[in-house]
Coordinates of N, CA, C and O in Angstrom, one line a residue:
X1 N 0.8 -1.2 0.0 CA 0.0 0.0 0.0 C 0.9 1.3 0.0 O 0.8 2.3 -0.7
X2 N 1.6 1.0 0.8 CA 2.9 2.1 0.5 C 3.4 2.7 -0.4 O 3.5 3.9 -0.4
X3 N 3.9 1.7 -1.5 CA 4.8 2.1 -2.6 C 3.7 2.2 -3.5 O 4.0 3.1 -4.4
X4 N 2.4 1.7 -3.6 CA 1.3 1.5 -4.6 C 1.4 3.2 -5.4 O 1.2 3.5 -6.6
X5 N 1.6 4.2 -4.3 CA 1.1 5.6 -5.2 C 2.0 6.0 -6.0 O 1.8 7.0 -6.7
X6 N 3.2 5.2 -6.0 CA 4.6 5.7 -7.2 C 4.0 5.2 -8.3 O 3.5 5.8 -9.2
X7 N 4.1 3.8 -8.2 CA 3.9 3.7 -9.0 C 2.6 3.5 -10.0 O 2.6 2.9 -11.1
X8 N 1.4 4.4 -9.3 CA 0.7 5.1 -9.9 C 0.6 6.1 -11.0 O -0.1 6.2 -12.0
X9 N 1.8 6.9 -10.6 CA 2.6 8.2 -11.2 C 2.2 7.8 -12.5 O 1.3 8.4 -13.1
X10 N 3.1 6.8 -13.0 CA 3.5 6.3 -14.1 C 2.4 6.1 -14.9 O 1.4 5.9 -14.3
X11 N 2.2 6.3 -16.6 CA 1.2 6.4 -17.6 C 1.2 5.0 -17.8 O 2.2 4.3 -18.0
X12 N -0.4 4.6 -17.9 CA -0.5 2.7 -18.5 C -0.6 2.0 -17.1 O -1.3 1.0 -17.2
X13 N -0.4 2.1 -16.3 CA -0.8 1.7 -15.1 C -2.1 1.2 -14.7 O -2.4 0.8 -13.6
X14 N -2.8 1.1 -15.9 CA -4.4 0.4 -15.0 C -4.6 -0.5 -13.9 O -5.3 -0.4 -12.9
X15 N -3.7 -1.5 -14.2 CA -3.7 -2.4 -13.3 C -3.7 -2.0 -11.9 O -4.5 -2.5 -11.1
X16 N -3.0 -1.1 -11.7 CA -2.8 -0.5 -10.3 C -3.7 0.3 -9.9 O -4.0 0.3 -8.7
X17 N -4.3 1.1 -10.6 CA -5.9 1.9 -9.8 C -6.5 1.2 -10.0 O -7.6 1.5 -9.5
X18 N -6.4 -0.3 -10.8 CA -7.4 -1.4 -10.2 C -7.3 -1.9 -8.8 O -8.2 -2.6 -8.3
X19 N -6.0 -1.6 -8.4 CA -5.7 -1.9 -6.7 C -5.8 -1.4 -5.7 O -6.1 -2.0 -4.6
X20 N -5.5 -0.2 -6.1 CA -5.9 1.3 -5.5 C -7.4 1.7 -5.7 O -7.8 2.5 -5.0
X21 N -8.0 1.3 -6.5 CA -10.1 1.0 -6.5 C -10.2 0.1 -5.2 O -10.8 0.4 -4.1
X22 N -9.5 -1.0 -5.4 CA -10.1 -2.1 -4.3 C -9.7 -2.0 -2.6 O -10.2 -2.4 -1.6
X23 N -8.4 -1.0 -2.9 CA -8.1 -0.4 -1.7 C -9.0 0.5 -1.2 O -9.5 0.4 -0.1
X24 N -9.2 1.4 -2.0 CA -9.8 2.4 -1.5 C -11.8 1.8 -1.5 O -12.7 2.5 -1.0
X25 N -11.9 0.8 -1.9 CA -13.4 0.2 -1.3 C -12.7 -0.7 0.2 O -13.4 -0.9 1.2
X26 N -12.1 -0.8 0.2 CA -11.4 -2.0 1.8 C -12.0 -1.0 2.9 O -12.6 -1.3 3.9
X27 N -11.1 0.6 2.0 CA -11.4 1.4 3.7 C -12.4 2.3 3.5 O -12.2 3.5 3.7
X28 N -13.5 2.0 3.1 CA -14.9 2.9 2.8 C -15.1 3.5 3.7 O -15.0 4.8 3.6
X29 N -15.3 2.9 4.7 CA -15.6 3.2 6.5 C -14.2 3.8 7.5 O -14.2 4.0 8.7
X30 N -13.5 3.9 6.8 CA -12.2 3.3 7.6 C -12.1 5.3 8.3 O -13.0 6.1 8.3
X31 N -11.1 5.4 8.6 CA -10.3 6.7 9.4 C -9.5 7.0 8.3 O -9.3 8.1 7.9
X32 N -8.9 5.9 7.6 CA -7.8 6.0 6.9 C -7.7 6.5 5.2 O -6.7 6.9 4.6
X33 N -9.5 6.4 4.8 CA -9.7 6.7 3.5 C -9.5 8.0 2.8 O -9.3 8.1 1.6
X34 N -9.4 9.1 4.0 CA -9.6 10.3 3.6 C -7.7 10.2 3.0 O -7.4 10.2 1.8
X35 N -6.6 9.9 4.2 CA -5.7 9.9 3.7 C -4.9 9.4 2.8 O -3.8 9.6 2.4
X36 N -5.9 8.2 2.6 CA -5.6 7.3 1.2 C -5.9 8.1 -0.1 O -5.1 8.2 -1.0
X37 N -6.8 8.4 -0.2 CA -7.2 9.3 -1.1 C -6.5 10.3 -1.4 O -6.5 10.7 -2.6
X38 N -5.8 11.0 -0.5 CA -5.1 12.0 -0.5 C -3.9 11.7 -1.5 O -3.4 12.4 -2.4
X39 N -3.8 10.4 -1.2 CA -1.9 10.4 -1.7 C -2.6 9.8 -3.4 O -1.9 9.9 -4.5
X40 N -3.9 9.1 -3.3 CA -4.3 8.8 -4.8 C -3.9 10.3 -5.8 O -3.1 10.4 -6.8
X41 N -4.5 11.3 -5.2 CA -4.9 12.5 -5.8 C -2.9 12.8 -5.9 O -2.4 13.1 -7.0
X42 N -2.3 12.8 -5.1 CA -1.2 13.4 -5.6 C -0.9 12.8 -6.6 O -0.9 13.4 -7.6
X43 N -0.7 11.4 -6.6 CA 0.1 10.6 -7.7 C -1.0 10.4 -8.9 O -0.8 9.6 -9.8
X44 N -1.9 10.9 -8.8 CA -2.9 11.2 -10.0 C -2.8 12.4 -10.7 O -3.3 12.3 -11.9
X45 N -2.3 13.4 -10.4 CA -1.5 14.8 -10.4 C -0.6 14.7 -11.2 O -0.7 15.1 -12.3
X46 N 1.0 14.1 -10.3 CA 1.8 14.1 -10.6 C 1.8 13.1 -12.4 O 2.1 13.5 -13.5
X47 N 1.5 12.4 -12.1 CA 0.9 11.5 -13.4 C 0.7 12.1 -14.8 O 1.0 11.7 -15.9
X48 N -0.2 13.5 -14.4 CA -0.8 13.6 -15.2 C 0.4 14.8 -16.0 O 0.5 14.8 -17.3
X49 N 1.1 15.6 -15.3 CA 1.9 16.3 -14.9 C 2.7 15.9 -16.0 O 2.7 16.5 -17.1
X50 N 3.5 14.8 -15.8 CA 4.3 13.6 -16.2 C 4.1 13.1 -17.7 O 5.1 12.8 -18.4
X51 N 2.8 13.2 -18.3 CA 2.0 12.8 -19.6 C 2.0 14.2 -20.0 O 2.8 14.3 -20.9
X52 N 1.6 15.0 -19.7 CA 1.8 16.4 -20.5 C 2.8 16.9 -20.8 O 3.0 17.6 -21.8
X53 N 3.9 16.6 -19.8 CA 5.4 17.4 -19.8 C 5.8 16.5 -21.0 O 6.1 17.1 -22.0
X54 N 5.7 15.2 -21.0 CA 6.2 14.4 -22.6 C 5.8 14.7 -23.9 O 5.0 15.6 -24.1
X55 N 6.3 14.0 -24.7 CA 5.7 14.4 -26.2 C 4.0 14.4 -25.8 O 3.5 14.0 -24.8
X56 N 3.4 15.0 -27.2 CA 2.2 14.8 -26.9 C 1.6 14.0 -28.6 O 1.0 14.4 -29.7
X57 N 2.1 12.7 -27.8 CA 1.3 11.4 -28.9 C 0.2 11.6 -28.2 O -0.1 11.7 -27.1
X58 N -0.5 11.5 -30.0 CA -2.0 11.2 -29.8 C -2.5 9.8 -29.2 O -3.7 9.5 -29.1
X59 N -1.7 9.2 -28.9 CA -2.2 7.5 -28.7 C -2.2 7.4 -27.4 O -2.7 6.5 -26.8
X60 N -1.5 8.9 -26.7 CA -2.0 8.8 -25.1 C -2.8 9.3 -25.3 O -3.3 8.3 -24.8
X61 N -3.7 10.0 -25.5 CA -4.9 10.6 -25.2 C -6.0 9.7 -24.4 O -6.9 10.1 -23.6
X62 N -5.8 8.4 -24.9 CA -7.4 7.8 -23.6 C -6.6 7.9 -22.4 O -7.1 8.2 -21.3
X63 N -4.9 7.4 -22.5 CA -4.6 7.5 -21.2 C -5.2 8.8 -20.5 O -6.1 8.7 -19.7
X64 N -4.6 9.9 -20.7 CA -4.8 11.5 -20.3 C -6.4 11.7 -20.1 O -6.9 12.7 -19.5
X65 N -7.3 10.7 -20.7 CA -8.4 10.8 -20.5 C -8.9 10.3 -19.5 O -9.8 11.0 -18.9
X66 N -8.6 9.0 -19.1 CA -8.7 8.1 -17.8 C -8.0 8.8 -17.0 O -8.3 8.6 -15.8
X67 N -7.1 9.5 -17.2 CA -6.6 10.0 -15.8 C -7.5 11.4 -15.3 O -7.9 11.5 -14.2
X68 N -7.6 12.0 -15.8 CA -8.9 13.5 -16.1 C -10.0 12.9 -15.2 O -10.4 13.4 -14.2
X69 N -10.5 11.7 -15.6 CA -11.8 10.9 -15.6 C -11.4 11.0 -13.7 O -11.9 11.5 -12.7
X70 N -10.1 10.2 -13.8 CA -10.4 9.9 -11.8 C -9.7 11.1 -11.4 O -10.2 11.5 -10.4
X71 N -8.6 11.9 -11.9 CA -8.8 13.3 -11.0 C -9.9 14.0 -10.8 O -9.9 14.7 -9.8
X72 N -11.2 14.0 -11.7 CA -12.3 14.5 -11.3 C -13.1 13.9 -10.0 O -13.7 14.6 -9.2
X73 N -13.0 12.4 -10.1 CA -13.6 11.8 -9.3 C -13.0 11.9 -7.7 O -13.6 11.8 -6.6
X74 N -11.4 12.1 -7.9 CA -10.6 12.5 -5.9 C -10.9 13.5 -5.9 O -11.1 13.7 -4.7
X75 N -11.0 14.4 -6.5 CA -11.6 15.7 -6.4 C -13.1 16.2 -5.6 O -13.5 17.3 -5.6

């Protein structure tokens, strides 16, 4: 759970906010959600940050789109 938000960062990653979804359903109720979320939203940020600073291939675009999609939703 720790390292999970680095490598978040990184573009193509589905797999991992598929972990970080199931995580973040574990602690619905929890004390701990708000700050889980917290660190989603950085490395959803930085991510996105990360994808724009690079070339801009069109073939990221659904990536940059899915990530838009859940920065709206930690938001």
């Amino acid at each position: 759970m720790d390292r999970l938000p680095a490598a978040l960062e990184r573009a193509g990653n589905e797999e991992s906010w598929a972990v970080a979804d199931a995580i973040s359903t574990v602690l619905k109720n929890s004390e701990e959600l708000h700050s889980w979320r917290r660190r989603l939203l950085s490395a959803c940020i930085k991510g996105l940050v990360a994808m724009y600073s690079s070339s801009k291939d069109e073939s990221k675009q659904e990536v940059e789109r899915s990530m838009l999609l859940r920065l709206e939703e930690l938001l």
